[in-house]
mmCIF file of C-alpha atoms in Angstrom:
data_model
loop_
_atom_site.group_PDB
_atom_site.id
_atom_site.type_symbol
_atom_site.label_atom_id
_atom_site.label_comp_id
_atom_site.label_asym_id
_atom_site.label_seq_id
_atom_site.Cartn_x
_atom_site.Cartn_y
_atom_site.Cartn_z
ATOM 1 C CA LEU A 108 112.988 122.551 67.270
ATOM 2 C CA ASN A 109 114.926 124.590 69.440
ATOM 3 C CA LYS A 110 117.922 123.667 70.712
ATOM 4 C CA GLU A 111 118.751 124.593 74.620
ATOM 5 C CA GLN A 112 122.353 124.226 75.710
ATOM 6 C CA ASN A 113 123.026 123.181 79.170
ATOM 7 C CA MET A 114 126.650 121.497 80.550
ATOM 8 C CA SER A 115 127.649 121.117 76.534
ATOM 9 C CA VAL A 116 124.380 118.948 76.183
ATOM 10 C CA CYS A 117 122.107 119.575 73.394
ATOM 11 C CA VAL A 118 118.400 118.514 74.333
ATOM 12 C CA CYS A 119 115.784 119.584 71.701
ATOM 13 C CA VAL A 120 112.990 121.384 73.276
ATOM 14 C CA LEU A 121 110.176 120.483 71.101
ATOM 15 C CA ARG A 122 107.826 123.347 69.784
ATOM 16 C CA GLY A 123 105.817 120.721 67.746
ATOM 17 C CA VAL A 124 106.240 116.929 67.122
ATOM 18 C CA SER A 125 106.303 115.408 63.835
ATOM 19 C CA LEU A 126 106.504 111.520 63.863
ATOM 20 C CA ASN A 127 105.868 110.583 60.182
ATOM 21 C CA GLY A 128 109.586 111.187 59.030
ATOM 22 C CA VAL A 129 110.655 108.228 57.107
ATOM 23 C CA GLN A 130 114.320 108.210 58.411
ATOM 24 C CA VAL A 131 113.465 109.742 61.899
ATOM 25 C CA VAL A 132 114.297 108.251 65.159
ATOM 26 C CA LYS A 133 113.523 110.645 68.249
ATOM 27 C CA LEU A 134 113.969 109.790 72.041
ATOM 28 C CA LEU A 135 111.384 111.890 73.651
ATOM 29 C CA GLN A 136 110.365 113.084 77.225
ATOM 30 C CA PHE A 137 107.002 114.333 77.864
ATOM 31 C CA TYR A 138 106.769 116.296 80.879
ATOM 32 C CA ALA A 139 105.000 118.908 83.113
ATOM 33 C CA PRO A 140 106.956 121.582 84.809
ATOM 34 C CA TRP A 141 105.281 120.885 88.043
ATOM 35 C CA CYS A 142 105.817 117.085 88.151
ATOM 36 C CA GLY A 143 108.693 115.979 90.631
ATOM 37 C CA HIS A 144 109.487 113.100 89.026
ATOM 38 C CA CYS A 145 109.988 115.134 85.656
ATOM 39 C CA LYS A 146 112.435 117.406 87.566
ATOM 40 C CA ARG A 147 114.364 114.515 88.903
ATOM 41 C CA LEU A 148 114.717 113.123 85.587
ATOM 42 C CA MET A 149 116.053 116.428 83.898
ATOM 43 C CA PRO A 150 119.989 116.064 84.928
ATOM 44 C CA THR A 151 119.932 112.232 83.835
ATOM 45 C CA TRP A 152 118.083 113.222 80.415
ATOM 46 C CA GLU A 153 120.920 115.469 79.942
ATOM 47 C CA GLN A 154 123.385 112.653 80.445
ATOM 48 C CA VAL A 155 121.409 110.582 77.970
ATOM 49 C CA ALA A 156 121.329 113.217 75.401
ATOM 50 C CA LEU A 157 125.275 113.370 75.848
ATOM 51 C CA THR A 158 125.842 109.783 75.543
ATOM 52 C CA LEU A 159 123.815 109.534 72.605
ATOM 53 C CA SER A 160 125.139 112.681 70.859
ATOM 54 C CA ASN A 161 127.092 110.414 68.343
ATOM 55 C CA GLU A 162 124.163 108.197 67.370
ATOM 56 C CA PRO A 163 121.684 108.739 65.064
ATOM 57 C CA ILE A 164 118.636 109.612 67.779
ATOM 58 C CA THR A 165 117.257 113.362 68.181
ATOM 59 C CA VAL A 166 116.898 113.348 71.863
ATOM 60 C CA GLY A 167 114.047 115.882 72.906
ATOM 61 C CA LYS A 168 111.454 116.928 75.361
ATOM 62 C CA LEU A 169 108.138 118.204 75.320
ATOM 63 C CA ASP A 170 106.329 120.350 77.826
ATOM 64 C CA CYS A 171 102.821 119.188 77.897
ATOM 65 C CA THR A 172 101.021 122.070 79.567
ATOM 66 C CA LYS A 173 102.131 124.281 76.625
ATOM 67 C CA HIS A 174 101.316 121.804 73.771
ATOM 68 C CA THR A 175 98.112 120.076 74.879
ATOM 69 C CA SER A 176 97.069 119.380 71.484
ATOM 70 C CA VAL A 177 99.897 117.362 71.028
ATOM 71 C CA THR A 178 99.294 115.550 74.572
ATOM 72 C CA SER A 179 95.954 115.058 73.186
ATOM 73 C CA GLU A 180 96.883 113.259 70.078
ATOM 74 C CA LEU A 181 99.615 111.177 71.138
ATOM 75 C CA LYS A 182 97.940 110.277 74.285
ATOM 76 C CA ILE A 183 100.090 111.159 76.833
ATOM 77 C CA ASN A 184 98.428 109.724 80.318
ATOM 78 C CA GLY A 185 101.304 110.467 83.062
ATOM 79 C CA TYR A 186 104.463 112.381 83.469
ATOM 80 C CA PRO A 187 107.263 111.813 82.638
ATOM 81 C CA THR A 188 106.486 109.811 79.908
ATOM 82 C CA VAL A 189 109.427 108.438 77.844
ATOM 83 C CA ARG A 190 108.762 107.427 74.359
ATOM 84 C CA MET A 191 111.026 106.288 71.114
ATOM 85 C CA TYR A 192 109.724 107.009 67.872
ATOM 86 C CA ARG A 193 111.486 105.054 65.099
ATOM 87 C CA TYR A 194 110.206 105.189 61.628
ATOM 88 C CA GLY A 195 106.638 106.109 62.729
ATOM 89 C CA GLU A 196 106.729 103.140 65.222
ATOM 90 C CA LYS A 197 106.067 103.790 69.064
ATOM 91 C CA TYR A 198 108.263 101.971 71.821
ATOM 92 C CA GLU A 199 106.901 103.119 75.424
ATOM 93 C CA TYR A 200 109.771 102.821 78.187
ATOM 94 C CA HIS A 201 108.663 101.357 81.662
ATOM 95 C CA GLY A 202 112.108 100.400 82.653
ATOM 96 C CA GLU A 203 114.432 102.116 85.614
ATOM 97 C CA ARG A 204 115.174 106.097 85.175
ATOM 98 C CA SER A 205 118.727 105.906 84.889
ATOM 99 C CA LYS A 206 120.920 106.916 82.280
ATOM 100 C CA GLU A 207 122.542 103.533 81.716
ATOM 101 C CA ALA A 208 118.748 101.908 81.804
ATOM 102 C CA ILE A 209 117.502 104.296 79.447
ATOM 103 C CA VAL A 210 120.531 104.736 76.903
ATOM 104 C CA ASP A 211 120.519 100.778 76.834
ATOM 105 C CA PHE A 212 116.610 100.777 75.647
ATOM 106 C CA ALA A 213 117.636 103.494 72.776
ATOM 107 C CA LEU A 214 120.451 101.732 71.393
ATOM 108 C CA LYS A 215 118.122 98.086 71.444
ATOM 109 C CA VAL A 216 115.369 100.249 69.846
ATOM 110 C CA ILE A 217 117.543 101.761 66.903
ATOM 111 C CA GLY A 218 118.256 98.293 65.871
ATOM 112 C CA PRO A 219 118.814 96.390 63.536
ATOM 113 C CA GLU A 220 116.370 93.870 65.420
ATOM 114 C CA VAL A 221 118.742 91.239 64.749
ATOM 115 C CA ARG A 222 122.450 91.644 64.821
ATOM 116 C CA PRO A 223 124.485 89.375 62.707
ATOM 117 C CA LEU A 224 128.409 88.502 63.954
ATOM 118 C CA SER A 225 130.635 87.513 61.791
ATOM 119 C CA ASP A 226 132.775 85.344 63.689
ATOM 120 C CA ARG A 227 133.511 83.591 67.083
ATOM 121 C CA TYR A 228 135.625 86.568 68.358
ATOM 122 C CA GLU A 229 133.040 89.284 67.727
ATOM 123 C CA LEU A 230 130.794 86.936 69.978
ATOM 124 C CA VAL A 231 133.209 87.073 72.518
ATOM 125 C CA ARG A 232 133.448 90.735 72.350
ATOM 126 C CA VAL A 233 129.426 90.767 72.678
ATOM 127 C CA CYS A 234 129.479 88.733 75.774
ATOM 128 C CA GLU A 235 132.075 91.066 77.458
ATOM 129 C CA LYS A 236 130.125 94.224 76.419
ATOM 130 C CA LEU A 237 126.982 92.379 77.705
ATOM 131 C CA LYS A 238 128.037 90.603 80.395
ATOM 132 C CA LYS A 239 125.869 92.367 83.250
ATOM 133 C CA THR A 240 122.692 91.785 81.280
ATOM 134 C CA ALA A 241 121.102 89.113 78.970
ATOM 135 C CA PHE A 242 120.838 88.492 74.968
ATOM 136 C CA PHE A 243 119.778 86.054 72.729
ATOM 137 C CA LEU A 244 121.689 84.139 69.925
ATOM 138 C CA LEU A 245 120.412 82.260 66.975
ATOM 139 C CA ALA A 246 123.306 79.973 65.496
ATOM 140 C CA GLY A 247 121.864 79.131 61.914
ATOM 141 C CA GLU A 248 122.031 80.270 58.204
ATOM 142 C CA LYS A 249 119.368 83.357 57.971
ATOM 143 C CA ASN A 250 118.349 82.225 54.430
ATOM 144 C CA VAL A 251 117.511 78.643 55.187
ATOM 145 C CA SER A 252 113.751 78.092 55.581
ATOM 146 C CA ASN A 253 113.250 76.450 59.053
ATOM 147 C CA PRO A 254 110.419 77.252 61.360
ATOM 148 C CA LEU A 255 112.657 78.056 64.220
ATOM 149 C CA ILE A 256 114.353 80.556 62.435
ATOM 150 C CA GLU A 257 111.216 81.975 61.025
ATOM 151 C CA GLU A 258 110.048 82.080 64.743
ATOM 152 C CA TYR A 259 113.200 83.679 65.814
ATOM 153 C CA TYR A 260 112.851 86.915 63.412
ATOM 154 C CA THR A 261 109.218 87.187 64.284
ATOM 155 C CA VAL A 262 109.884 87.422 67.681
ATOM 156 C CA ALA A 263 112.781 89.420 67.619
ATOM 157 C CA LYS A 264 110.736 92.033 65.524
ATOM 158 C CA LYS A 265 108.560 92.233 68.195
ATOM 159 C CA LEU A 266 110.666 92.180 71.368
ATOM 160 C CA PHE A 267 113.826 93.759 69.633
ATOM 161 C CA SER A 268 113.259 97.235 72.209
ATOM 162 C CA LYS A 269 113.383 94.882 75.450
ATOM 163 C CA ALA A 270 116.682 92.447 74.750
ATOM 164 C CA TYR A 271 119.486 92.236 72.281
ATOM 165 C CA PHE A 272 118.807 89.695 69.513
ATOM 166 C CA TYR A 273 121.975 88.257 67.436
ATOM 167 C CA GLN A 274 122.740 85.798 64.766
ATOM 168 C CA ILE A 275 125.712 83.829 63.926
ATOM 169 C CA LEU A 276 126.563 80.796 61.782
ATOM 170 C CA PRO A 277 127.037 77.280 63.417
ATOM 171 C CA ARG A 278 130.515 76.606 62.296
ATOM 172 C CA HIS A 279 131.730 80.086 64.290
ATOM 173 C CA LEU A 280 130.204 79.082 67.853
ATOM 174 C CA PRO A 281 132.974 78.563 70.349
ATOM 175 C CA SER A 282 133.147 75.144 71.971
ATOM 176 C CA THR A 283 131.342 76.489 75.413
ATOM 177 C CA PHE A 284 128.107 76.720 73.074
ATOM 178 C CA PRO A 285 126.580 73.105 72.751
ATOM 179 C CA CYS A 286 124.907 73.212 69.603
ATOM 180 C CA ASP A 287 124.340 69.374 67.676
ATOM 181 C CA GLU A 288 121.466 70.831 65.702
ATOM 182 C CA THR A 289 121.517 72.820 62.553
ATOM 183 C CA VAL A 290 119.769 75.733 64.098
ATOM 184 C CA CYS A 291 120.104 76.263 68.042
ATOM 185 C CA ILE A 292 118.867 79.243 70.266
ATOM 186 C CA PHE A 293 120.779 80.158 73.221
ATOM 187 C CA VAL A 294 120.185 83.105 75.869
ATOM 188 C CA VAL A 295 123.560 84.268 77.278
ATOM 189 C CA LYS A 296 123.457 85.432 80.618
ATOM 190 C CA ASP A 297 125.207 85.321 84.073
ATOM 191 C CA GLY A 298 128.557 84.143 82.544
ATOM 192 C CA THR A 299 127.022 81.109 80.786
ATOM 193 C CA GLN A 300 124.609 80.333 78.103
ATOM 194 C CA PHE A 301 121.339 78.106 77.987
ATOM 195 C CA LEU A 302 120.041 76.174 75.070
ATOM 196 C CA TYR A 303 116.255 76.570 74.158
ATOM 197 C CA ASN A 304 114.929 73.043 73.744
ATOM 198 C CA PRO A 305 111.394 73.137 72.155
ATOM 199 C CA THR A 306 110.888 69.343 72.834
ATOM 200 C CA ILE A 307 111.528 70.137 76.983
ATOM 201 C CA ASP A 308 110.166 73.784 77.018
ATOM 202 C CA GLN A 309 106.277 73.437 77.155
ATOM 203 C CA ASN A 310 106.344 77.448 76.704
ATOM 204 C CA SER A 311 106.122 78.993 72.814
ATOM 205 C CA LEU A 312 109.634 80.589 72.043
ATOM 206 C CA GLU A 313 108.110 84.064 72.465
ATOM 207 C CA LYS A 314 107.301 83.022 75.915
ATOM 208 C CA TRP A 315 110.736 81.517 76.848
ATOM 209 C CA ILE A 316 112.517 84.420 75.782
ATOM 210 C CA GLN A 317 110.006 86.762 77.761
ATOM 211 C CA SER A 318 110.793 84.668 80.713
ATOM 212 C CA SER A 319 114.527 84.130 80.057
ATOM 213 C CA ARG A 320 115.509 88.080 79.395
ATOM 214 C CA TRP A 321 116.216 88.606 83.153
ATOM 215 C CA PRO A 322 119.982 88.134 84.436
ATOM 216 C CA PHE A 323 120.094 86.371 87.986
ATOM 217 C CA MET A 324 119.797 89.100 90.945
ATOM 218 C CA GLN A 325 118.085 91.896 88.773
ATOM 219 C CA LEU A 326 118.195 95.307 90.578
ATOM 220 C CA ALA A 327 114.598 95.952 90.800
ATOM 221 C CA LYS A 328 112.514 98.924 90.737
ATOM 222 C CA TYR A 329 108.859 99.570 90.703
ATOM 223 C CA GLU A 330 108.641 99.385 86.939
ATOM 224 C CA THR A 331 110.856 96.336 86.787
ATOM 225 C CA LEU A 332 108.855 94.233 89.431
ATOM 226 C CA THR A 333 105.580 94.859 87.200
ATOM 227 C CA GLU A 334 106.908 93.903 84.110
ATOM 228 C CA MET A 335 108.505 90.906 85.512
ATOM 229 C CA GLY A 336 105.147 90.089 86.709
ATOM 230 C CA GLU A 337 103.722 90.113 83.191
ATOM 231 C CA CYS A 338 106.577 88.476 81.486
ATOM 232 C CA CYS A 339 107.534 85.786 84.329
ATOM 233 C CA ASN A 340 104.122 84.660 85.310
ATOM 234 C CA ASP A 341 105.338 80.842 85.194
ATOM 235 C CA LYS A 342 108.270 82.008 87.627
ATOM 236 C CA LEU A 343 108.124 83.138 91.507
ATOM 237 C CA LEU A 344 110.657 86.046 92.321
ATOM 238 C CA VAL A 345 113.018 85.285 95.244
ATOM 239 C CA VAL A 346 113.512 88.994 96.423
ATOM 240 C CA ALA A 347 116.350 90.053 98.413
ATOM 241 C CA VAL A 348 116.070 93.408 100.359
ATOM 242 C CA LEU A 349 119.644 94.630 100.624
ATOM 243 C CA ASP A 350 121.280 97.914 100.844
ATOM 244 C CA LEU A 351 124.037 98.939 97.995
ATOM 245 C CA VAL A 352 126.611 100.793 100.210
ATOM 246 C CA GLU A 353 126.293 97.805 102.638
ATOM 247 C CA LYS A 354 126.457 95.317 100.051
ATOM 248 C CA ARG A 355 130.067 96.431 99.252
ATOM 249 C CA LYS A 356 131.141 95.936 102.526
ATOM 250 C CA LEU A 357 133.147 92.531 102.930
ATOM 251 C CA LYS A 358 131.317 91.919 106.566
ATOM 252 C CA SER A 359 128.383 93.255 106.503
ATOM 253 C CA PRO A 360 125.023 91.174 107.334
ATOM 254 C CA VAL A 361 123.669 92.528 103.779
ATOM 255 C CA LYS A 362 127.133 91.113 102.136
ATOM 256 C CA GLN A 363 126.294 87.730 103.831
ATOM 257 C CA LEU A 364 122.953 87.506 102.505
ATOM 258 C CA ASP A 365 123.917 88.223 98.909
ATOM 259 C CA ASP A 366 126.769 85.514 98.850
ATOM 260 C CA LEU A 367 124.275 83.312 100.677
ATOM 261 C CA ILE A 368 122.246 83.880 97.547
ATOM 262 C CA ARG A 369 124.540 83.696 95.120
ATOM 263 C CA MET A 370 126.271 80.352 96.275
ATOM 264 C CA THR A 371 122.572 78.621 96.446
ATOM 265 C CA TRP A 372 122.240 79.425 92.885
ATOM 266 C CA GLN A 373 125.903 78.426 91.926
ATOM 267 C CA GLN A 374 125.050 75.005 93.257
ATOM 268 C CA TYR A 375 121.230 74.577 92.948
ATOM 269 C CA SER A 376 120.794 76.626 89.536
ATOM 270 C CA GLU A 377 119.499 73.526 87.578
ATOM 271 C CA GLN A 378 116.577 73.086 90.444
ATOM 272 C CA LEU A 379 115.593 76.429 90.515
ATOM 273 C CA LYS A 380 116.177 78.511 87.241
ATOM 274 C CA GLY A 381 112.521 77.308 85.655
ATOM 275 C CA LYS A 382 110.609 78.145 88.846
ATOM 276 C CA PHE A 383 112.297 81.230 90.168
ATOM 277 C CA GLN A 384 114.044 84.754 89.130
ATOM 278 C CA PHE A 385 116.404 86.151 91.718
ATOM 279 C CA VAL A 386 116.155 89.981 92.332
ATOM 280 C CA TRP A 387 117.059 92.586 94.711
ATOM 281 C CA LEU A 388 115.888 95.726 96.193
ATOM 282 C CA ASP A 389 117.976 98.698 97.204
ATOM 283 C CA GLY A 390 116.446 99.312 100.562
ATOM 284 C CA ASN A 391 113.132 98.305 101.890
ATOM 285 C CA GLU A 392 110.850 100.788 100.454
ATOM 286 C CA ILE A 393 109.109 98.473 98.088
ATOM 287 C CA ALA A 394 109.178 95.421 100.180
ATOM 288 C CA ASN A 395 107.392 97.617 102.591
ATOM 289 C CA SER A 396 104.364 98.445 100.244
ATOM 290 C CA ILE A 397 104.425 94.851 99.378
ATOM 291 C CA LEU A 398 104.220 93.270 102.882
ATOM 292 C CA LEU A 399 102.412 96.478 104.588
ATOM 293 C CA ARG A 400 104.898 96.769 107.163
ATOM 294 C CA THR A 401 108.601 97.898 108.131
ATOM 295 C CA VAL A 402 110.678 95.314 106.681
ATOM 296 C CA PRO A 403 114.055 94.618 108.094
ATOM 297 C CA VAL A 404 117.516 94.684 105.855
ATOM 298 C CA PRO A 405 118.550 92.388 104.976
ATOM 299 C CA CYS A 406 115.843 89.871 104.486
ATOM 300 C CA LEU A 407 114.626 87.593 101.803
ATOM 301 C CA PHE A 408 111.055 86.797 100.606
ATOM 302 C CA VAL A 409 109.287 85.159 97.807
ATOM 303 C CA PHE A 410 107.071 87.154 95.873
ATOM 304 C CA ASN A 411 104.098 86.496 93.150
ATOM 305 C CA ALA A 412 104.591 89.418 91.129
ATOM 306 C CA SER A 413 101.081 88.481 89.253
ATOM 307 C CA SER A 414 98.880 87.955 92.407
ATOM 308 C CA TYR A 415 100.744 90.207 94.770
ATOM 309 C CA SER A 416 100.894 87.542 97.324
ATOM 310 C CA TYR A 417 104.199 86.819 98.871
ATOM 311 C CA TYR A 418 105.756 83.982 101.134
ATOM 312 C CA LEU A 419 108.032 84.368 104.402
ATOM 313 C CA PRO A 420 110.598 82.015 105.645
ATOM 314 C CA ASP A 421 110.170 80.466 109.107
ATOM 315 C CA GLN A 422 113.745 81.684 110.601
ATOM 316 C CA ASP A 423 116.029 84.838 109.821
ATOM 317 C CA ALA A 424 117.278 84.682 106.847
ATOM 318 C CA LEU A 425 120.725 85.528 107.940
ATOM 319 C CA GLN A 426 120.680 81.712 109.733
ATOM 320 C CA MET A 427 119.905 79.780 106.806
ATOM 321 C CA THR A 428 122.403 78.027 105.074
ATOM 322 C CA GLU A 429 122.660 76.922 101.153
ATOM 323 C CA GLU A 430 120.182 73.945 101.979
ATOM 324 C CA ILE A 431 118.020 75.674 104.146
ATOM 325 C CA LEU A 432 117.554 77.837 101.728
ATOM 326 C CA LEU A 433 116.874 75.194 98.799
ATOM 327 C CA GLN A 434 114.281 73.638 101.032
ATOM 328 C CA PHE A 435 112.301 76.760 101.921
ATOM 329 C CA LEU A 436 111.886 77.513 98.086
ATOM 330 C CA GLN A 437 110.951 73.863 97.370
ATOM 331 C CA ASN A 438 108.513 74.287 99.942
ATOM 332 C CA VAL A 439 107.028 77.370 98.453
ATOM 333 C CA VAL A 440 106.933 75.264 95.002
ATOM 334 C CA ASN A 441 105.293 72.431 96.658
ATOM 335 C CA GLY A 442 102.595 74.463 98.552
ATOM 336 C CA PHE A 443 103.939 73.919 102.337
ATOM 337 C CA VAL A 444 104.456 77.471 103.000
ATOM 338 C CA ALA A 445 101.782 79.985 103.596
ATOM 339 C CA MET A 446 100.890 82.287 101.269
ATOM 340 C CA ARG A 447 100.120 85.971 102.289
ATOM 341 C CA GLY A 448 98.958 89.272 100.919
ATOM 342 C CA GLY A 449 96.855 89.225 97.559
ATOM 343 C CA LYS A 450 94.766 91.059 95.742
ATOM 344 C CA GLY A 451 91.715 90.694 97.701
ATOM 345 C CA ARG A 452 88.967 93.261 98.855
ATOM 346 C CA VAL A 453 90.109 93.158 102.293
ATOM 347 C CA GLN A 454 94.153 93.342 101.415
ATOM 348 C CA HIS A 455 93.300 96.599 99.315
ATOM 349 C CA LEU A 456 91.717 98.120 101.831
ATOM 350 C CA ARG A 457 94.395 97.373 104.421
ATOM 351 C CA ARG A 458 96.785 98.628 101.421
ATOM 352 C CA ILE A 459 95.070 102.015 101.073
ATOM 353 C CA PHE A 460 95.296 102.355 104.817
ATOM 354 C CA TYR A 461 98.983 101.450 105.305
ATOM 355 C CA GLU A 462 99.946 104.183 102.054
ATOM 356 C CA THR A 463 97.913 106.457 103.422
ATOM 357 C CA THR A 464 99.568 106.385 107.176
ATOM 358 C CA THR A 465 102.889 106.303 105.706
ATOM 359 C CA ALA A 466 102.314 108.945 103.758
ATOM 360 C CA ILE A 467 101.148 111.321 106.380
ATOM 361 C CA TYR A 468 104.231 110.178 108.526
ATOM 362 C CA THR A 469 106.465 110.810 105.727
ATOM 363 C CA MET A 470 105.062 114.349 105.203
ATOM 364 C CA PHE A 471 105.518 115.318 108.932
ATOM 365 C CA ALA A 472 108.956 113.573 108.812
ATOM 366 C CA ASN A 473 110.250 115.713 106.134
ATOM 367 C CA GLN A 474 108.144 118.705 106.211
ATOM 368 C CA PRO A 475 106.548 119.194 109.769
ATOM 369 C CA LEU A 476 105.859 122.775 109.360
ATOM 370 C CA LEU A 477 104.071 122.560 105.653
ATOM 371 C CA ALA A 478 102.544 119.227 107.333
ATOM 372 C CA CYS A 479 100.988 121.339 110.110
ATOM 373 C CA CYS A 480 99.448 123.814 108.271
ATOM 374 C CA LEU A 481 97.806 121.177 105.475
ATOM 375 C CA PHE A 482 96.250 119.461 108.448
ATOM 376 C CA GLY A 483 96.072 121.928 111.137
ATOM 377 C CA LEU A 484 94.325 124.720 109.146
ATOM 378 C CA PRO A 485 91.352 122.473 107.972
ATOM 379 C CA LEU A 486 91.253 120.908 111.416
ATOM 380 C CA GLY A 487 91.176 124.451 113.281
ATOM 381 C CA ILE A 488 88.016 125.542 111.297
ATOM 382 C CA PHE A 489 86.362 122.505 111.648
ATOM 383 C CA SER A 490 86.982 122.818 115.573
ATOM 384 C CA VAL A 491 85.534 126.235 115.490
ATOM 385 C CA ILE A 492 82.157 125.299 113.351
ATOM 386 C CA CYS A 493 81.681 122.563 115.869
ATOM 387 C CA TYR A 494 82.270 124.868 118.878
ATOM 388 C CA THR A 495 79.789 127.254 117.346
ATOM 389 C CA ILE A 496 77.454 124.553 117.030
ATOM 390 C CA CYS A 497 77.572 123.298 120.309
ATOM 391 C CA SER A 498 77.864 126.593 122.147
ATOM 392 C CA THR A 499 74.882 128.476 120.445
ATOM 393 C CA ASP A 500 71.883 129.073 123.217
ATOM 394 C CA VAL A 501 68.904 127.566 121.215
ATOM 395 C CA SER A 502 66.696 127.610 124.135
ATOM 396 C CA VAL A 503 63.732 129.750 124.436
ATOM 397 C CA ASP A 504 62.016 131.526 127.295
ATOM 398 C CA SER A 505 58.309 130.122 128.311
ATOM 399 C CA ASP A 506 57.164 133.438 127.909
ATOM 400 C CA GLU A 507 58.234 133.973 124.482
ATOM 401 C CA ILE A 508 55.963 131.256 123.700
ATOM 402 C CA TYR A 509 52.796 131.597 125.656
ATOM 403 C CA ALA A 510 52.675 135.007 126.255
ATOM 404 C CA ASP A 511 50.015 135.870 123.467
ATOM 405 C CA SER A 512 48.140 132.754 124.552
ATOM 406 C CA TYR A 513 47.596 133.892 127.908
ATOM 407 C CA ASP A 514 46.934 137.635 127.148
ATOM 408 C CA SER A 515 44.198 136.345 124.900
ATOM 409 C CA ASP A 516 42.767 133.979 127.693
ATOM 410 C CA SER A 517 42.405 136.831 129.898
ATOM 411 C CA ASP A 518 40.662 139.267 127.409
ATOM 412 C CA ASP A 519 38.442 136.458 127.239
ATOM 413 C CA HIS A 520 37.717 135.966 130.747
ATOM 414 C CA GLU A 521 37.229 139.360 131.160
ATOM 415 C CA LYS A 522 34.593 139.582 128.611
ATOM 416 C CA GLU A 523 32.797 136.837 130.054
ATOM 417 C CA GLU A 524 32.712 138.877 133.518
#
């Protein structure tokens, strides 16, 4: 390892990678110097290293263009790739590329897989600390032989890099946690707690945890939507297209739609929580790529992340009430709203055409000179070639074709005479 100092942040620049250490925990970024996404991530990576400087984690980065053998051995297929290695095990990060999200991922991975809580006051502190995310809580004796406890620890061992798992004795539970059984499992999010009931929930505990680990109105990125499509395949995503700056203004249309969605959830959460996951997008870029058109801000639609199909309301989102929004969502579930999009061949061609034209437009809007050179030079060369082909005189004088035969005929005629 070689250490590089920048803004008082110690990021280890890797010259080689050894991942077989028994007590080694490494958070690594695999990058290429020419990669634009990697360049944008570098300042964030330094902030991550500073935040984790007191944790038992080595934060490092590896230039894959200089260490191709290591890149091949570790099967690095894209840049940047963020991975964490814990005692020889690999944990790939696919989430949002922000300091908070990466630090949260690292703290989950360093474990323990299930974190014990000694009393209710410690639970209250955890609830306050993780109020913006979701965590799972087992109320039960760790050493008691129970299938549900064993399954909880098995799932936690598999998913501890994606969610926080805690354990507490039932007698230490606050009164707000309803637990009439010897073993209870809760998901705590959005200021409340939901009890897992294996007799009502048809899914296994693992599927329930996968589907329940997202809080209400999660800020979504491309990576988040993909992961939600894999985890919440039994739920539809209610996507609100908002703007972070406008969202903070009390009388803005964006704030109005945000308040409408939150009030609808507060009133009808029992009817909606098993069928929908609410998310919001900062800006319309992702929504444009889904709907294949320019989407106004604010707006709302329902999205199936697995099939890439979507549903649109008949009226403007700002004209809705809580009851109208609820009715629209119920109509989607009952099949009364037309499904659009999908992954068919025609839709795939439309998506390619839209993304190509959008990329060209963005290039001309942001870098007009470069775009003119990029497209103008090949077009100019092609035009010259076409002009040369079309203007070349390919006609041949008839004398050039028949001159020899005419002379031969004349000679023969003279001989006969």
